[in-house]
């Protein structure tokens, strides 16, 4: 049975009620002290198999030790973000002999010594994430490689490690997934000391490893020839030499080269590769031209996922090649391919009918293109933000044909109005996420129709001045799954919108109320949403210090609150101490009130900036 | 093979030229039983050179029985008496006795062949060379595995020897030119024999080296024949030597020694020679195979082995004789001592300058044995590993066989017997100490991790300072707990990982944390301003006992249900 606990004071109650808890997710409990840990460990005893403390603070090594000693069957522990815990806590974890999965992301204070303890103690570890554990170096990781023979997934992102420990890591027999993102100390030049390659490794992430040369990569790839997934994002330029170094990886199915400099010859070499790729990511790659991209996609006909985000040089020629050869594409992300003319988008709809995910943000697509795309009946995610040429007419086609749509992004699609949204709401009943920010013409009618989408969990409607509390009330009543709500700059929403929201949407976790007309009363009523974690209340003109204080005190699950800096002097000091002790972070903002541009001029301004 | 303490100077001063007595037949026979005892040949030659008479020989033996350190002092007494023997310890006697026995047999055997004394100054050199030669032969025979570095040593030694032989021949040629009239026929014969012996030893060395080059070939085979041939040359009885060589090929002297000691304690000085002689024979006959096998494990090397005594090792000396190993407090004293090793040390230049520079001629490689029997560094150990320098001997002996009397003043736990070790430790003590759960400390982290990766079950231990640090920082503003934690840590970090049981108290202390909301004063919300609010679930709210005084009353009065579960403020 899994429990996701919300507040500490329920803890004892819940643990008494449910004695057979084996999976405890405390990620909504910002404050878990050692006594809470004791409570948990005494109640759950041997039943507990998994615990998530990734968002909790205030426990120490003593609590961890207590937990580990009492719950001997623990298999998974997530202690991510526990930046304060040190080697003593790691030594305590090391007593969990049955541990298989351990996340220590961002535990910056743990050093080699602590990891050494874990490596020696937790021999059954299969997954270990040490991302951002900046205190851990070659020695600690090397010892993990030596001691934890059964390791399958290892995340060493941003660790100050070098080639030394890498040769140890590659000797691990069962390692399948290795993440070395941002390991600047690795250059790959000493890999040849290895006798035998790592036959088990399937996925390797070396993004942001800027010091890995094509030569080093070549020597590395000769040891990991069973690799299926390779990420080299933000690394060295994709030249012919680099592409050649990959030629040995015949089983490769997925390659990600995001943010790399790409040459035409490099891309051509990738195209001539024997391996048949399923996934190719060239997002933000500079140097991607029609010629290069066409040569890749012409050969790699099995591609299912293609990411060409921000490849601004490519034109409709590339799109023609892509749609011509890669007809089985399920995901195409091409945000900001600004040189592609609107006619090209028609081709996508005509030829790539299997698309499920399509990102056309910031493109020249028009209603004609969208109509064509509506033929992709499997579409579940469609992003059309900043596509200023779109109108309701195009969107209606989507609403009619794409009944499987779960996500739609219409950010700053200025021409979109109620009719379009109503068509979507009516046709895509399974909608989970919608972004209609800065679609200024949208009114309560859209909201009322969207309230029929009962699965909606994320609603972003910033800068919709026509929407009132009525519309929000309808959403609140209809969409009980709502967890994320952004109504910033919906000036007409006031306390009466908050009341139903607080009443019906008890799953709400994140809300932005900035610039609305909500007052103390609305905020206080919202405070009854017990799982609310993130609250942004900037420029609420009628919010008083007392009301804010009361709301903050009441809303016990808050972890992050964005506040106007002017409140800082008005709120009592004890409140800050209290919130801090509870695990809530206060972020003070001092932005001056800004009038909103209309979308067109906003885009114009963006273009000028570029 | 160890008895190279006899230095030329001392012998010259003690045993002036005198006539030699012929060897009895029995003694002659005996000497062939000991044909494999190569060391003794050196002594024979030595003896031959010095032309001792039996009385003086006795004195020489007595002198030789002393430890090198004590013997220096006692050399001034013309005849070392019984009291000298009483000072000896058992160990010394062990080999000295056998040595003595062998010594005599050799001498006497030799007497029958050489009647004329050769020229001492030139022949001392030969003696030295042969000493090492013998050692080489013996040690190389023990080898099972071929050691290329040892072979290299052998070869370079051969080269060196050939050069020395060249010099010797040159010398003889020159002398002949100078004093043709006075040179007798016997002397010429003697010279010829000496040179022949030297050439033989070179050949022996060559053969043994060749034997080492062929690891599959049984070591004893070529060596035995080599020994035989050498013996034959010495005795000028080639056939007889061959016969003896095959019969008693196994040998070594040290084995025989072990059981002699008891008897040798009882024998008085005058009867020493003969009695020991007999015991020696018995022992030699009863020597067991086991010891012979042990000897074969010893590594090869073209070095001579010196063994300093305990007293010598522990003496606070800083200057050491490169020839005999004796230590001195002052370099000047060492230089005075060096005069005893030969005329070349007597020159004003040698006395003025440090001895290193004065000895330009190639020095023999010297290795050292620890006097502690049973130690791997003791020459009697199966896998004997010699120590390279006298300093090594001193440090080894102190570290391994002495009490660790220097305690670190910082940690009060680490003890050392060598003061330099203490100083090295004190530099690192407490600062960067990498600790393993087994209690071993390391000055470097990588060494600790290397250690841990090698051993099962060992784990890094958390350093002392960090446990304190952690207690303070992890506390996050809870002062009462901070102090408790610190105390806790002080306790828990002493023995590794003793913390499990102690945490409970800390945890319980934390439970008593003062409620932050007690700062707040009552908050009264006006229910009238919000009709219908009661329909909504009440936010879990503050109990009346915990009021929010700082809030301005009246701004919004909130209806409070008495007894409702305390809310957000009830953090624990």
Short mmCIF file of C-alpha atoms in Angstrom, two decimals, chain A residues 7-9 31 33-35 38 42 58 60-62 65-66 69 84 86-88 91 95 111-113 116-117 120 123 139-140 143 146-147 499 503 506 521 524-525 527-528 546 549-550 553-556 572 574-575 577-578 581-582, chain B residues 434 445-446 448-449 452-453 455-456 458-462 466-467 469-470 473-474 476 478 489 499-500 503-504 507 510 513 516-517 519-520 523 525 530 533 535-537 539-541 548 550-552 555-556 566 568-572:
data_model
loop_
_atom_site.label_atom_id
_atom_site.label_comp_id
_atom_site.label_asym_id
_atom_site.label_seq_id
_atom_site.Cartn_x
_atom_site.Cartn_y
_atom_site.Cartn_z
CA UNK A 7 1.11 16.78 6.94
CA UNK A 8 3.17 15.69 9.83
CA UNK A 9 0.48 15.80 12.42
CA UNK A 31 9.22 19.02 7.98
CA UNK A 33 12.23 15.64 12.20
CA UNK A 34 14.11 12.88 13.88
CA UNK A 35 11.14 12.25 16.11
CA UNK A 38 11.39 7.51 15.01
CA UNK A 42 8.58 2.23 15.11
CA UNK A 58 15.05 18.76 9.53
CA UNK A 60 19.50 14.26 10.88
CA UNK A 61 21.71 11.23 10.72
CA UNK A 62 20.17 10.13 14.00
CA UNK A 65 19.95 5.68 11.60
CA UNK A 66 16.83 5.01 13.59
CA UNK A 69 17.85 0.11 12.17
CA UNK A 84 22.73 19.33 5.25
CA UNK A 86 26.85 14.56 6.11
CA UNK A 87 28.89 11.42 6.18
CA UNK A 88 27.37 10.34 9.46
CA UNK A 91 27.20 5.83 7.47
CA UNK A 95 23.45 -0.12 7.77
CA UNK A 111 32.02 13.08 0.89
CA UNK A 112 33.94 10.08 -0.35
CA UNK A 113 34.01 8.74 3.17
CA UNK A 116 32.58 4.64 0.92
CA UNK A 117 30.51 3.57 3.91
CA UNK A 120 30.71 -1.22 1.76
CA UNK A 123 26.12 -4.40 -1.27
CA UNK A 139 37.74 7.46 -4.60
CA UNK A 140 34.15 7.20 -3.42
CA UNK A 143 34.81 2.10 -4.22
CA UNK A 146 34.42 -2.19 -6.63
CA UNK A 147 31.98 -3.11 -3.88
CA UNK A 499 -14.06 29.88 -2.24
CA UNK A 503 -13.82 23.74 -1.47
CA UNK A 506 -8.45 19.75 -2.64
CA UNK A 521 -10.64 36.37 2.68
CA UNK A 524 -7.62 32.45 3.88
CA UNK A 525 -10.24 30.28 2.33
CA UNK A 527 -5.50 28.06 2.95
CA UNK A 528 -7.84 25.19 3.66
CA UNK A 546 -2.67 40.16 8.92
CA UNK A 549 0.03 36.02 8.17
CA UNK A 550 -3.07 34.08 8.99
CA UNK A 553 0.09 30.07 9.38
CA UNK A 554 -2.90 28.02 8.41
CA UNK A 555 -1.53 26.58 5.23
CA UNK A 556 0.79 24.07 6.81
CA UNK A 572 6.16 39.67 12.35
CA UNK A 574 8.26 35.22 14.57
CA UNK A 575 6.26 34.26 11.51
CA UNK A 577 11.01 31.83 12.05
CA UNK A 578 7.94 29.70 12.27
CA UNK A 581 11.06 25.88 11.02
CA UNK A 582 8.17 24.33 9.15
CA UNK B 434 41.94 8.81 7.28
CA UNK B 445 42.65 9.25 1.44
CA UNK B 446 43.48 7.17 -1.61
CA UNK B 448 42.47 4.36 2.83
CA UNK B 449 40.24 3.63 -0.15
CA UNK B 452 39.02 -0.68 1.91
CA UNK B 453 38.62 -1.97 -1.60
CA UNK B 455 39.43 -6.01 2.39
CA UNK B 456 35.97 -7.36 2.91
CA UNK B 458 36.22 -2.76 6.17
CA UNK B 459 34.56 0.57 5.86
CA UNK B 460 35.66 4.18 6.13
CA UNK B 461 35.20 5.71 9.55
CA UNK B 462 33.91 9.24 9.94
CA UNK B 466 33.18 15.99 10.99
CA UNK B 467 30.94 14.31 13.48
CA UNK B 469 30.50 19.66 12.60
CA UNK B 470 27.58 17.58 11.47
CA UNK B 473 25.04 22.14 11.20
CA UNK B 474 22.37 19.51 10.96
CA UNK B 476 19.14 23.91 11.99
CA UNK B 478 17.63 24.12 17.51
CA UNK B 489 28.86 12.87 18.72
CA UNK B 499 25.93 5.28 17.44
CA UNK B 500 22.88 3.17 16.83
CA UNK B 503 20.38 8.06 19.00
CA UNK B 504 17.22 7.43 20.84
CA UNK B 507 15.46 11.91 19.11
CA UNK B 510 13.97 16.72 19.69
CA UNK B 513 11.27 21.16 20.90
CA UNK B 516 7.33 28.00 17.48
CA UNK B 517 3.73 29.07 17.38
CA UNK B 519 5.09 33.22 19.94
CA UNK B 520 1.88 34.16 18.34
CA UNK B 523 -6.21 35.87 16.21
CA UNK B 525 -11.50 36.54 12.70
CA UNK B 530 -17.90 35.59 5.61
CA UNK B 533 -17.78 29.98 5.17
CA UNK B 535 -19.82 25.14 4.95
CA UNK B 536 -16.30 24.72 3.78
CA UNK B 537 -13.91 22.52 5.52
CA UNK B 539 -8.60 24.93 7.80
CA UNK B 540 -7.04 23.14 10.69
CA UNK B 541 -6.58 25.98 12.99
CA UNK B 548 -1.76 35.27 18.14
CA UNK B 550 0.38 40.37 17.41
CA UNK B 551 -2.49 40.28 14.97
CA UNK B 552 -4.72 43.26 15.10
CA UNK B 555 -9.69 42.73 10.92
CA UNK B 556 -11.22 39.35 10.43
CA UNK B 566 -4.61 21.80 16.21
CA UNK B 568 -0.33 23.91 11.08
CA UNK B 569 1.31 25.16 14.19
CA UNK B 570 1.47 21.79 15.71
CA UNK B 571 4.54 20.98 13.89
CA UNK B 572 5.55 17.96 15.72
#
